[in-house]
PDB file of C-alpha atoms in Angstrom:
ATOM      1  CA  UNK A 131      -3.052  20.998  11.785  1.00  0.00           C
ATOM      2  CA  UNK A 132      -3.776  17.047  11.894  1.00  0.00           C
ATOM      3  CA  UNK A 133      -7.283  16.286  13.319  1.00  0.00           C
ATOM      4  CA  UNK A 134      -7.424  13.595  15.969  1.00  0.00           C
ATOM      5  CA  UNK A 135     -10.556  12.482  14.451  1.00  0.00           C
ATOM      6  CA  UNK A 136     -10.185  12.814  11.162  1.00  0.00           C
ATOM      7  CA  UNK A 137      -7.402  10.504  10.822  1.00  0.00           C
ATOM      8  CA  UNK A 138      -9.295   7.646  13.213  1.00  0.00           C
ATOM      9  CA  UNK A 139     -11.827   8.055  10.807  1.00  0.00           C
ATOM     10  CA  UNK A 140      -9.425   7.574   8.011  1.00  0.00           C
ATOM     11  CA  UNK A 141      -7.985   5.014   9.134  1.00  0.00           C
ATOM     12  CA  UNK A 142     -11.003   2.550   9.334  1.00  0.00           C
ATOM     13  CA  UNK A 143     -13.005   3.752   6.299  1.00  0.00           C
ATOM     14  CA  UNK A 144     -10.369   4.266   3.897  1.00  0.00           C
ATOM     15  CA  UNK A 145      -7.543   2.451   5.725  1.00  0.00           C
ATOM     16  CA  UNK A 146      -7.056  -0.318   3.095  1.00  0.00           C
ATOM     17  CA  UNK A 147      -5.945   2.580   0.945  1.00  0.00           C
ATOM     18  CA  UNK A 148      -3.927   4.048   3.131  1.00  0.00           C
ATOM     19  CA  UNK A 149      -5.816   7.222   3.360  1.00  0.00           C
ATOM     20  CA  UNK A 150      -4.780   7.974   7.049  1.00  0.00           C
ATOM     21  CA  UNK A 151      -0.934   7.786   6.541  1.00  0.00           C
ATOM     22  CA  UNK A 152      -1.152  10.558   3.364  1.00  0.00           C
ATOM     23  CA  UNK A 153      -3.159  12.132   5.624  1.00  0.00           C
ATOM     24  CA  UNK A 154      -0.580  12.251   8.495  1.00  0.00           C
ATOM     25  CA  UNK A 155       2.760  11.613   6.057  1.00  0.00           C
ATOM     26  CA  UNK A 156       2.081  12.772   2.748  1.00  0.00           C
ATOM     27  CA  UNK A 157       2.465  11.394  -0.882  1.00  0.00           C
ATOM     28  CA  UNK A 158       5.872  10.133   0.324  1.00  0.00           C
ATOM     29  CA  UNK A 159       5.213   7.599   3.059  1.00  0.00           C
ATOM     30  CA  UNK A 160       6.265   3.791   1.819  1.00  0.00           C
ATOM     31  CA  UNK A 161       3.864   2.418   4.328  1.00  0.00           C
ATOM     32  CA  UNK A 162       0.570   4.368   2.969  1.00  0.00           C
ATOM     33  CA  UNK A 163       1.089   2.638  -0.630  1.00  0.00           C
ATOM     34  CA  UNK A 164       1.631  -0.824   0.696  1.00  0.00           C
ATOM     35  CA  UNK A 165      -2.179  -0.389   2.216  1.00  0.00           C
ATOM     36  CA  UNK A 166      -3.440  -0.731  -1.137  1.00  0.00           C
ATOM     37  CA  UNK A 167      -1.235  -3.343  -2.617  1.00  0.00           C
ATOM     38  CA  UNK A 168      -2.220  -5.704   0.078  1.00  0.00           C
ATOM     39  CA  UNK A 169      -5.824  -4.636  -0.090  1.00  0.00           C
ATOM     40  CA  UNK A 170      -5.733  -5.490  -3.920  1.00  0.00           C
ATOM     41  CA  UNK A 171      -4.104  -8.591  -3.699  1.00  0.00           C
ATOM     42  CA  UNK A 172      -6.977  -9.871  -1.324  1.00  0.00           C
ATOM     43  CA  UNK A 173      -9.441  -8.348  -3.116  1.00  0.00           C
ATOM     44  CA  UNK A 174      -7.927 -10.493  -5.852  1.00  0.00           C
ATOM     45  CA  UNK A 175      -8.265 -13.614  -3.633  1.00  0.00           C
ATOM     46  CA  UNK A 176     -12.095 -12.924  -2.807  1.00  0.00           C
ATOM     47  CA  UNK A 177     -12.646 -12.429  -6.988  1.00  0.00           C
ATOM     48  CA  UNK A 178     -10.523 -16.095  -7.233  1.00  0.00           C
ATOM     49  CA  UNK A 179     -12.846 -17.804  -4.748  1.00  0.00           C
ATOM     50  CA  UNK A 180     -15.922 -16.519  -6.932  1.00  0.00           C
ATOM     51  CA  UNK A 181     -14.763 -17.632  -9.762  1.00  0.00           C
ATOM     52  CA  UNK A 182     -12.837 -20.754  -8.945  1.00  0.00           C
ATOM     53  CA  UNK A 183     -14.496 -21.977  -5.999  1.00  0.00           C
ATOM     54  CA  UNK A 184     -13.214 -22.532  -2.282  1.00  0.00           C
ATOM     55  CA  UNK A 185     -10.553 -25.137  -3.187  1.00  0.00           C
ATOM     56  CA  UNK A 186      -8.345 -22.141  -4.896  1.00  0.00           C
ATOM     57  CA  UNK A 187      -5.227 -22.333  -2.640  1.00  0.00           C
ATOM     58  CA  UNK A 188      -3.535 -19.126  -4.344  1.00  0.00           C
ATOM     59  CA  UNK A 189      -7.349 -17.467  -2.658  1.00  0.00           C
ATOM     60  CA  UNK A 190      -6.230 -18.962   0.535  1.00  0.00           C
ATOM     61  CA  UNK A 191      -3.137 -17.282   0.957  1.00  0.00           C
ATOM     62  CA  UNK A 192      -4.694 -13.947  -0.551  1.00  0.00           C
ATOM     63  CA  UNK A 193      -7.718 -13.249   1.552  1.00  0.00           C
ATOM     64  CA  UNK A 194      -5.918 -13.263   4.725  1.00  0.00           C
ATOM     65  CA  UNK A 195      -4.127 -10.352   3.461  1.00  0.00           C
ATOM     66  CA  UNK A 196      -7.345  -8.550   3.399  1.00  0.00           C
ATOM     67  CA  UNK A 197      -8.839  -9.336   5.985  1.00  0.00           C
ATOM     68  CA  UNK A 198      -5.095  -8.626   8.243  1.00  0.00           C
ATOM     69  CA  UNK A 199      -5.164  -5.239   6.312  1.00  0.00           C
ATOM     70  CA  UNK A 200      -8.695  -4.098   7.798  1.00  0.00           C
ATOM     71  CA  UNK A 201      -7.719  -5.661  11.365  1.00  0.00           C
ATOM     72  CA  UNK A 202      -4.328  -3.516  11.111  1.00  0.00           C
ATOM     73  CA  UNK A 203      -5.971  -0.669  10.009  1.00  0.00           C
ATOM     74  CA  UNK A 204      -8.739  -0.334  12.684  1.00  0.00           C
ATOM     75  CA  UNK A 205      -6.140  -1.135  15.037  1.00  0.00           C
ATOM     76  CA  UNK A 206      -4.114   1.994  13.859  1.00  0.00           C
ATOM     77  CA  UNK A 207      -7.929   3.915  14.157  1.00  0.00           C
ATOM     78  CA  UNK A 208      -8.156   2.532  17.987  1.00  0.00           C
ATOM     79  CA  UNK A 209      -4.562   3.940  18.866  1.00  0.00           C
ATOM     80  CA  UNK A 210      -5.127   7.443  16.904  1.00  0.00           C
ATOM     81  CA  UNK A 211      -8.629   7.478  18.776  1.00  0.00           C
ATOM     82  CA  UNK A 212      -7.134   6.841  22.402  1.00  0.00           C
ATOM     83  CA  UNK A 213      -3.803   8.720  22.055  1.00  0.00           C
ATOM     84  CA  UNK A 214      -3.881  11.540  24.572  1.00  0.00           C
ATOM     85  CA  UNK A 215      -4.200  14.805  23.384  1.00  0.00           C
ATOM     86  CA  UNK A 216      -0.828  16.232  24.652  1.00  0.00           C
ATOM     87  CA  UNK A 217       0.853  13.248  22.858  1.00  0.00           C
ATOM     88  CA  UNK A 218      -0.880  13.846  19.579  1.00  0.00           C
ATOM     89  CA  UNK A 219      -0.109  17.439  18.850  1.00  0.00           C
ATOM     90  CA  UNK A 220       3.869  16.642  20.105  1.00  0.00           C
ATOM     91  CA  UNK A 221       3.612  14.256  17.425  1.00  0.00           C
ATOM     92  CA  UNK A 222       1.519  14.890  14.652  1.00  0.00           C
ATOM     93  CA  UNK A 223       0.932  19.147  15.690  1.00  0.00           C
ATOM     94  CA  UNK A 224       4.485  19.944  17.094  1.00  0.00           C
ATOM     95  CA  UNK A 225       4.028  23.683  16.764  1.00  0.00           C
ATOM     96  CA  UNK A 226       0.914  24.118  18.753  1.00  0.00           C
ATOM     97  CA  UNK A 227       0.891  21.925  21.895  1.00  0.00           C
ATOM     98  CA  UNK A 228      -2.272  23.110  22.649  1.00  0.00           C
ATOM     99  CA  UNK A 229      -4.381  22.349  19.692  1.00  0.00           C
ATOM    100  CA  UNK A 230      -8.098  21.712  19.587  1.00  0.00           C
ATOM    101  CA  UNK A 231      -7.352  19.337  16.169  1.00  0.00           C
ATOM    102  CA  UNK A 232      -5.937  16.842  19.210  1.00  0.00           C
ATOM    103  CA  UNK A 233      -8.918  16.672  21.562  1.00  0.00           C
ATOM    104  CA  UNK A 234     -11.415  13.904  21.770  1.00  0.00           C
ATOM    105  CA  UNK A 235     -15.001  14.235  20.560  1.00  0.00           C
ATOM    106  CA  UNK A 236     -17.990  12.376  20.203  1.00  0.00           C
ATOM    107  CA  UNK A 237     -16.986  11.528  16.361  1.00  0.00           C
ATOM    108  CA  UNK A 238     -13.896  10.384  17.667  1.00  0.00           C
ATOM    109  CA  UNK A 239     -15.642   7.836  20.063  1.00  0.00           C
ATOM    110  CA  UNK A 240     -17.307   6.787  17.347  1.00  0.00           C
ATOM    111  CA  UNK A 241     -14.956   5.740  15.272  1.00  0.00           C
ATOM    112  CA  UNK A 242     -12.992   4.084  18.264  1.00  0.00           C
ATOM    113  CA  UNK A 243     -16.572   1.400  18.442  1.00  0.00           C
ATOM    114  CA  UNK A 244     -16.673   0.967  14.957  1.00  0.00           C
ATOM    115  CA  UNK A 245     -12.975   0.165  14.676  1.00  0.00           C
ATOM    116  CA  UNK A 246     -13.327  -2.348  17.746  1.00  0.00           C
ATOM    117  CA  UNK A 247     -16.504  -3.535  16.076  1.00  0.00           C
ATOM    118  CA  UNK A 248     -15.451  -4.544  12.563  1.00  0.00           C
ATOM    119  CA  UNK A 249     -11.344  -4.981  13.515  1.00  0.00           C
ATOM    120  CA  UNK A 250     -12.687  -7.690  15.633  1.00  0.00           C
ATOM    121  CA  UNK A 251     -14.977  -8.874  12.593  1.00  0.00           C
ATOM    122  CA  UNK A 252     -12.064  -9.200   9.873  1.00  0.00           C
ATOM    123  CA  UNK A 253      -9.166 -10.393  12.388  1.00  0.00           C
ATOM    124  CA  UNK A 254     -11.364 -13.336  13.749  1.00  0.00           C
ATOM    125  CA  UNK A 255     -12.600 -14.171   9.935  1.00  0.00           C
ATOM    126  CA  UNK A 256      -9.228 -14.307   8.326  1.00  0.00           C
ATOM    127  CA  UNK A 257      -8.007 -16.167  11.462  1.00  0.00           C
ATOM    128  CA  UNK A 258     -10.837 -18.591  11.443  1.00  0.00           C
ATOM    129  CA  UNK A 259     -11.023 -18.888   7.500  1.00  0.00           C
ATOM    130  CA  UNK A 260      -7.004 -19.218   7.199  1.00  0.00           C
ATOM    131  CA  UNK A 261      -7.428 -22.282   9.530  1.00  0.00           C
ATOM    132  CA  UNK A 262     -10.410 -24.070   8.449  1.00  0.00           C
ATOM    133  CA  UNK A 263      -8.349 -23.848   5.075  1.00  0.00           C
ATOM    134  CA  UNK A 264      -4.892 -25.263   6.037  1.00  0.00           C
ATOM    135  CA  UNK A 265      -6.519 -28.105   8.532  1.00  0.00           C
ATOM    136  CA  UNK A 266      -8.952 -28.904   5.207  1.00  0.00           C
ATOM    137  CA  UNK A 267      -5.567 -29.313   2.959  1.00  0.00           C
ATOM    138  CA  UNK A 268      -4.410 -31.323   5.784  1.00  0.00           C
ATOM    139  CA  UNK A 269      -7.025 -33.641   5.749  1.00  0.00           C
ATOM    140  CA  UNK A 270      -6.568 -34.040   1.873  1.00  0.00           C
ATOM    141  CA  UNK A 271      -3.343 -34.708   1.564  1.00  0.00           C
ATOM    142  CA  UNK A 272      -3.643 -37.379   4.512  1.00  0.00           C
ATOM    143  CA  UNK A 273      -6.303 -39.142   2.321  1.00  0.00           C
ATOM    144  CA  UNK A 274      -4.025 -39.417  -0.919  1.00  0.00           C
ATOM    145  CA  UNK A 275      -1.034 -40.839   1.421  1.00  0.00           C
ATOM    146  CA  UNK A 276      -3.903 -43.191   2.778  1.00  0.00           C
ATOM    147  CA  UNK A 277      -4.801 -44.438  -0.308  1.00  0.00           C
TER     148      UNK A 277
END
């Protein structure tokens, strides 16, 4: 039995690790190890802009990843969170159409707000930061033709 909740709950704590898809696939699902690959390699970028500074354009190109990782994953919480019940056990419980594991609770609103909450947090940061960074290279390279 797959819980409704359980994997919405997966899916934004441990969704850069791709905790929800073993949970719903299993050790063989492509898609659950490229969760942490991604993850890593912004994780990598944040280390690079501590240690090198802001100007690191490798960390420019790697923190988006993270921060597009977090967004996708509390996305993927949000539509495990508001699938309907029926749909959710054809899916995920085929053998028992009626199955409590697919019914909304409390929890499961719960992790629907935080998902919407912080999604919303790490999709408008990355956007935002990804931005600021290419228009600043912009600006830089305009000066050297300038000069």
């Amino acid at each position: 039995m797959k819980n409704k909740t359980a994997a919405a709950w997966l899916a934004f704590i441990g969704g850069q690790l791709g905790l929800h898809r073993f949970y719903l696939f299993g050790w063989n699902d492509l898609w659950a190890w490229v969760h942490p690959m991604l993850a890593a390699l912004g994780w990598w970028g944040v280390e690079r802009v501590r240690f090198y500074g802001q100007d690191d354009q490798l960390a420019w190109l790697l923190i988006p990843l993270l921060g597009f990782t977090l967004a996708g994953t509390a996305l993927t919480a949000i539509y495990y969170g508001l699938m309907s019940s029926e749909k959710w056990n054809a899916r995920y419980n085929p053998g028992t159409p009626n199955a409590v594991a697919g019914n909304t609770s409390w929890l499961t609103i719960g992790a629907l707000v935080f998902s919407l909450l912080f999604g919303t947090v790490a999709l408008m940061s990355s956007i935002a930061f990804s931005f600021q960074r290419y228009f600043e290279h912009q600006v830089e390279e305009a000066r050297k033709i300038s000069q």
